[in-house]
């Protein structure tokens, strides 16, 4: 790929989704965009770049942006953020929210495993929550993965990564090669397309945010911007979970890590440790 | 080091499982059917059994029932690992006392995920 074509694509992607591409990732552009070029009736990646440069084809730009997202996810990924949710966040919220209203946001929901893991944990202690108004909102920039999330249909391989067998039995139905999550879990999660670079205004505020394994693709200023806007939508006693390779340290001081709890972050002013019995 | 008994009538599967589990720091013993596995347990009780279902002589489910019926032993964790991939087999296995269930084909990632779930890693 020509250097200026790389620069052009990298600039476009940074602008549209925050994705930061370094020149060593040329192979990624090639392996993911060449099939897209063919699908669009273009012979080569060069032709695709030419088309992007010369026409403002929004649907093509969208396809390119989506093709460059990495959507890997699995149930109960890394375990700890889900253990903390169950053991500390939920008990604290149960006490603190006398309105019996709880709003949870999975900000890079991908194919749905993360929001469904949270829905399952709530369902496991449903007696406590059945009279609550609980919203789990799953958003992602990529509409294709959201379709899969909405369908709640997973392959044998996918249901074996992270999902305990008891939960497979309890919460899934088998349909041929596909394992489909039960409607009562599916109905607990609302999905909608959303770009983290856009204003969070329309989303409202949240008690818990999972924003995992997406900031790693952004540059420092974008991370800072997203995190600071997230801290504004997060309740004062709310909790943010980031991926294992992500942190707020050195990026923003509006949020701080909770000592001894991997991946857990809270608004800097608050006393989460006390609320959640983590002292 | 934890001891894992790999029970499968296929030599190839035993070899693949052994390689993955050795990388995960398990000591491995092998058995070729349920009866062979029971004998192995009598000699040297494993921490975990990775268990195929369909085998000659004694199948995996019979082995599981036999080992769960034994009193006075430290019951090993049992993880089924079989091509039987329908809900009724899974339920049967769990009701008989299996701790986890792997549907073949498996890879390192699945073994690692399942062994983590049952607290062995
Ligand atoms: C690796 S997945 C993470 C899935 C899940 N949170 C997890 O940790 O398993 C990253 C997701 O972030 C999404 N993404 C990337 N850039 C985004 C953006 N600017 N706005 C919203 N989502 C974005 C991708 O489409 C992808 O589905």
XYZ file of C-alpha atoms and ligand atoms in Angstrom:
427
model
C 0.000 0.000 0.000
C 1.226 3.453 -0.845
C 2.230 5.561 2.093
C -0.221 8.316 1.281
C -3.051 5.784 0.987
C -2.226 4.470 4.417
C -2.211 7.997 5.799
C -5.549 8.674 4.158
C -7.219 5.538 5.545
C -5.705 5.981 8.995
C -6.958 9.571 9.072
C -10.426 8.536 7.974
C -10.674 5.796 10.599
C -9.337 8.001 13.386
C -11.935 10.565 12.463
C -14.876 8.164 12.206
C -14.308 5.754 15.083
C -11.230 6.892 17.005
C -9.271 3.882 15.755
C -5.574 4.608 15.833
C -3.579 2.750 13.211
C 0.188 2.685 13.188
C 2.074 1.832 9.979
C 2.845 -1.675 11.292
C -0.886 -2.388 10.947
C -0.964 -2.070 7.158
C -1.566 -5.799 6.973
C -4.802 -5.316 8.956
C -6.079 -2.814 6.442
C -5.202 -5.163 3.639
C -6.687 -8.301 5.158
C -9.925 -6.654 6.246
C -10.593 -4.211 3.438
C -9.670 -6.328 0.421
C -12.707 -8.615 0.902
C -14.863 -5.501 1.335
C -13.508 -4.028 -1.911
C -14.421 -7.240 -3.739
C -17.890 -7.265 -2.206
C -18.346 -3.758 -3.495
C -17.363 -4.831 -7.007
C -13.977 -3.151 -6.810
C -10.933 -5.102 -7.923
C -8.365 -3.966 -5.452
C -7.820 -2.099 -2.244
C -6.312 0.711 -4.326
C -9.603 1.044 -6.162
C -11.426 1.202 -2.853
C -9.154 3.960 -1.595
C -9.651 5.822 -4.860
C -13.406 5.569 -4.467
C -13.226 6.825 -0.902
C -11.062 9.745 -1.944
C -13.215 10.838 -4.845
C -16.783 10.291 -3.649
C -18.457 10.918 -0.334
C -20.068 7.535 -0.139
C -21.314 7.385 3.449
C -22.370 3.771 3.273
C -18.925 2.808 2.005
C -17.277 4.808 4.786
C -19.520 3.045 7.287
C -18.624 -0.367 5.891
C -14.912 0.464 6.034
C -15.213 1.700 9.617
C -17.129 -1.380 10.697
C -14.799 -3.756 8.892
C -11.885 -2.318 10.855
C -13.430 -2.906 14.294
C -12.220 -5.830 16.380
C -15.262 -7.459 17.909
C -13.918 -10.319 19.958
C -15.836 -10.919 23.146
C -16.796 -13.727 25.466
C -19.074 -14.443 28.374
C -17.787 -13.394 31.819
C -14.574 -12.175 30.205
C -11.784 -11.965 32.812
C -14.251 -12.992 35.547
C -13.151 -10.342 38.084
C -15.327 -7.465 36.761
C -18.329 -9.766 37.018
C -17.412 -11.036 40.483
C -17.083 -7.434 41.672
C -20.453 -6.610 40.107
C -22.097 -9.491 41.914
C -20.326 -9.214 45.254
C -19.929 -5.455 45.701
C -21.723 -3.312 43.149
C -25.124 -4.999 43.326
C -25.335 -5.098 47.145
C -24.302 -1.428 47.316
C -26.860 -0.411 44.709
C -29.554 -2.430 46.417
C -29.042 -0.284 49.514
C -28.368 3.034 47.839
C -31.099 3.147 45.184
C -34.297 3.651 47.131
C -35.965 4.524 43.818
C -35.379 0.884 42.811
C -33.996 2.046 39.518
C -30.721 0.807 38.078
C -29.136 1.764 34.777
C -26.229 -0.166 33.312
C -24.363 0.701 30.121
C -22.178 -1.620 28.097
C -20.477 0.966 25.916
C -18.720 -1.462 23.553
C -21.193 -4.312 23.707
C -20.078 -6.048 20.521
C -21.927 -9.356 20.068
C -23.667 -9.130 23.444
C -21.755 -11.490 25.708
C -20.941 -8.749 28.226
C -24.466 -7.332 28.722
C -25.911 -10.848 28.744
C -23.410 -11.921 31.418
C -24.661 -9.054 33.592
C -28.295 -9.922 32.863
C -27.603 -13.525 33.885
C -26.032 -12.409 37.176
C -29.118 -10.332 37.945
C -31.389 -13.211 36.979
C -29.485 -15.501 39.347
C -30.739 -13.358 42.255
C -34.008 -12.312 40.695
C -36.011 -12.407 43.934
C -34.134 -9.254 44.939
C -34.598 -7.422 41.677
C -37.920 -8.413 40.193
C -39.662 -5.256 41.407
C -36.883 -3.016 40.192
C -36.721 -1.021 37.035
C -33.439 -2.251 35.581
C -32.116 -1.090 32.253
C -29.129 -2.649 30.549
C -28.166 -0.661 27.477
C -25.714 -2.228 25.024
C -24.197 0.079 22.430
C -21.593 -0.359 19.734
C -20.509 1.519 16.646
C -20.774 -1.632 14.565
C -24.362 -2.427 13.542
C -23.425 -5.868 12.316
C -22.360 -7.092 15.759
C -25.468 -5.559 17.307
C -27.620 -7.670 14.994
C -25.935 -10.752 16.350
C -26.316 -9.464 19.902
C -30.033 -8.921 19.364
C -30.446 -12.393 17.919
C -28.672 -13.783 20.991
C -27.497 -16.767 18.952
C -24.048 -18.194 19.588
C -21.933 -21.001 18.223
C -20.823 -23.997 20.244
C -17.372 -22.442 20.428
C -18.704 -19.125 21.740
C -20.806 -20.646 24.517
C -17.800 -22.601 25.728
C -15.660 -19.533 26.314
C -16.447 -18.308 29.799
C -19.983 -19.538 30.248
C -20.353 -22.095 33.046
C -22.237 -25.190 31.873
C -24.952 -24.708 34.503
C -25.735 -21.329 32.983
C -25.826 -22.791 29.487
C -28.410 -25.281 30.693
C -30.426 -22.659 32.515
C -30.410 -19.771 30.089
C -29.997 -21.160 26.564
C -31.943 -23.255 24.102
C -30.323 -25.410 21.483
C -31.447 -24.852 17.887
C -29.420 -27.108 15.660
C -25.861 -25.762 15.625
C -26.884 -22.620 17.431
C -27.320 -21.875 21.105
C -29.902 -19.165 21.624
C -30.214 -17.170 24.819
C -33.666 -17.307 26.438
C -36.081 -14.464 25.823
C -36.282 -13.398 29.463
C -32.522 -12.687 29.436
C -32.623 -11.208 25.946
C -35.413 -8.825 26.902
C -33.346 -7.392 29.752
C -30.915 -5.781 27.299
C -31.678 -2.987 24.831
C -29.213 -2.539 21.982
C -28.596 0.505 19.896
C -25.863 1.747 17.585
C -23.759 4.424 19.181
C -20.369 5.960 18.482
C -18.322 6.769 21.599
C -16.991 9.855 19.825
C -20.525 11.314 19.811
C -22.173 13.211 22.659
C -23.489 11.007 25.482
C -26.287 13.513 26.130
C -29.136 11.410 24.789
C -28.131 8.363 26.853
C -28.892 9.750 30.296
C -26.879 8.872 33.396
C -25.750 5.466 34.564
C -25.018 3.639 37.804
C -22.633 1.172 36.209
C -20.651 1.430 32.983
C -18.727 -1.357 31.297
C -16.388 0.126 28.699
C -14.040 -2.743 28.128
C -11.491 -3.448 25.456
C -12.284 -0.504 23.254
C -10.151 2.344 24.651
C -7.064 0.336 23.711
C -7.766 1.241 20.094
C -7.841 5.001 20.762
C -5.041 7.539 21.140
C -4.423 9.332 24.426
C -6.520 12.491 23.795
C -9.470 10.374 22.624
C -9.208 8.122 25.694
C -9.146 11.186 27.920
C -12.135 12.718 26.177
C -14.220 9.533 26.364
C -13.305 8.846 30.002
C -14.049 12.374 31.151
C -17.394 12.435 29.415
C -18.131 9.039 30.940
C -17.335 10.303 34.408
C -19.996 12.969 33.802
C -22.663 10.407 32.930
C -21.710 8.186 35.855
C -23.551 8.526 39.174
C -21.398 9.898 42.007
C -21.462 6.462 43.634
C -21.315 4.668 40.295
C -18.730 2.236 38.949
C -16.820 2.027 35.689
C -15.181 -1.155 34.466
C -12.364 -1.062 31.937
C -10.562 -3.900 30.169
C -7.503 -5.614 31.606
C -5.117 -3.568 29.434
C -6.833 -0.247 30.113
C -6.609 2.315 32.908
C -7.447 5.899 33.846
C -4.034 6.436 35.401
C -2.039 9.075 33.591
C -5.050 9.897 31.426
C -7.585 11.628 33.639
C -8.011 12.348 37.327
C -11.787 12.554 37.218
C -11.779 8.811 37.892
C -9.599 6.638 40.075
C -8.892 2.923 40.402
C -10.218 1.041 43.431
C -7.322 -0.583 45.190
C -7.202 -4.343 44.983
C -10.122 -4.524 42.524
C -8.791 -5.048 39.018
C -10.532 -3.127 36.275
C -12.769 -1.163 38.672
C -12.836 2.653 38.609
C -14.954 5.190 40.461
C -15.433 8.971 40.416
C -12.485 10.579 42.201
C -14.481 12.361 44.901
C -16.585 9.424 46.020
C -16.167 6.889 48.810
C -16.929 3.727 46.875
C -14.811 1.570 49.182
C -17.057 2.338 52.117
C -20.283 1.923 50.166
C -19.187 -1.356 48.721
C -17.571 -2.839 51.765
C -14.129 -2.846 50.203
C -12.215 -1.291 53.106
C 1.263 -29.831 40.495
C -2.282 -31.088 39.997
C -2.898 -34.507 38.524
C -5.295 -34.817 35.585
C -6.506 -38.181 34.353
C -7.284 -38.005 30.631
C -9.812 -40.675 29.672
C -10.422 -41.213 25.976
C -10.290 -44.223 23.672
C -8.642 -42.125 20.982
C -4.896 -41.937 21.251
C -4.866 -38.752 19.198
C -7.301 -36.978 21.535
C -5.326 -38.101 24.591
C -2.193 -36.709 23.043
C -3.760 -33.359 22.194
C -5.303 -33.037 25.656
C -2.026 -34.012 27.277
C -0.119 -31.363 25.394
C -2.579 -28.616 26.301
C -2.823 -29.637 29.953
C 0.915 -30.040 30.394
C 1.308 -26.482 29.152
C -1.203 -25.486 31.817
C 1.022 -27.174 34.396
C -0.887 -30.372 35.015
C 0.659 -33.755 35.541
C -1.044 -36.238 33.237
C -2.136 -39.835 33.440
C -4.065 -41.546 30.690
C -6.801 -44.158 30.579
C -8.453 -45.718 27.534
C -11.929 -46.439 28.928
C -14.051 -46.110 32.076
C -12.797 -49.295 33.692
C -9.191 -48.388 33.003
C -9.942 -44.989 34.547
C -11.459 -46.527 37.701
C -8.346 -48.662 38.094
C -6.167 -45.608 37.626
C -8.174 -43.785 40.314
C -7.683 -46.692 42.718
C -3.934 -46.512 42.240
C -3.574 -42.764 42.296
C -6.535 -40.480 42.828
C -6.412 -37.511 40.402
C -7.522 -33.942 41.143
C -9.460 -33.820 37.914
C -10.708 -36.234 35.268
C -11.148 -35.158 31.645
C -13.717 -37.662 30.496
C -14.899 -38.863 27.092
C -18.417 -40.313 26.893
C -18.459 -43.060 24.269
C -15.806 -45.673 24.955
C -15.673 -49.478 24.810
C -15.822 -51.626 27.991
C -17.161 -48.868 30.248
C -18.384 -45.496 29.014
C -17.821 -42.125 30.626
C -21.221 -41.860 32.281
C -20.831 -45.264 33.927
C -17.400 -44.246 35.157
C -18.813 -41.021 36.582
C -21.601 -42.822 38.430
C -19.147 -45.382 39.780
C -16.679 -42.825 41.073
C -19.406 -40.624 42.584
C -20.767 -43.687 44.405
C -17.463 -44.247 46.182
C -17.373 -43.239 49.831
C -14.394 -42.004 51.714
C -12.421 -40.638 48.805
C -11.619 -37.056 47.913
C -13.981 -36.727 44.930
C -12.123 -35.498 41.839
C -13.481 -32.728 39.646
C -14.950 -34.317 36.522
C -15.013 -32.459 33.212
C -16.762 -34.252 30.377
C -15.165 -33.834 26.970
C -17.273 -35.424 24.276
C -18.829 -35.089 20.826
C -22.247 -35.515 22.469
C -23.415 -31.931 22.211
C -27.117 -31.934 22.888
C -28.859 -30.542 25.931
C -30.157 -33.907 27.131
C -26.661 -35.412 27.309
C -25.399 -32.304 29.076
C -28.178 -32.451 31.646
C -27.651 -36.156 32.209
C -23.951 -35.600 32.819
C -24.458 -32.709 35.234
C -27.176 -34.577 37.121
C -24.806 -37.525 37.489
C -22.265 -35.230 39.131
C -20.071 -33.825 36.362
C -18.650 -30.405 37.233
C -18.188 -29.086 33.732
C -18.825 -30.154 30.170
C -16.785 -29.594 27.038
C -18.276 -30.222 23.606
C -15.723 -31.417 21.078
C -13.940 -30.137 19.142
C -12.013 -28.361 21.856
C -8.906 -26.229 21.886
C -6.550 -24.809 24.458
C -8.761 -21.816 25.054
C -11.816 -23.885 25.908
C -9.887 -26.230 28.198
C -8.327 -23.270 29.965
C -11.696 -21.491 30.325
C -13.455 -24.560 31.682
C -10.659 -25.537 34.075
C -10.626 -21.955 35.349
C -14.363 -22.099 35.973
C -14.087 -25.117 38.200
C -11.250 -23.484 40.107
C -8.378 -25.673 38.925
C -6.424 -22.799 37.373
C -13.037 -6.046 21.475
S -14.723 -5.517 21.451
C -15.095 -5.478 23.188
C -16.328 -6.260 23.547
C -16.617 -6.363 25.046
N -16.706 -5.066 25.680
C -15.528 -7.195 25.721
O -14.701 -6.658 26.433
O -15.544 -8.425 25.547
C -14.562 -3.799 21.004
C -15.847 -3.198 20.433
O -15.722 -1.765 20.410
C -16.444 -1.293 19.301
N -15.996 0.074 18.974
C -14.855 0.446 18.395
N -14.813 1.795 18.239
C -15.976 2.268 18.754
C -16.530 3.563 18.884
N -15.881 4.661 18.449
N -17.750 3.684 19.450
C -18.422 2.581 19.888
N -17.941 1.337 19.796
C -16.740 1.171 19.227
C -16.146 -2.317 18.217
O -17.114 -2.306 17.201
C -16.117 -3.616 19.012
O -17.336 -4.315 18.921
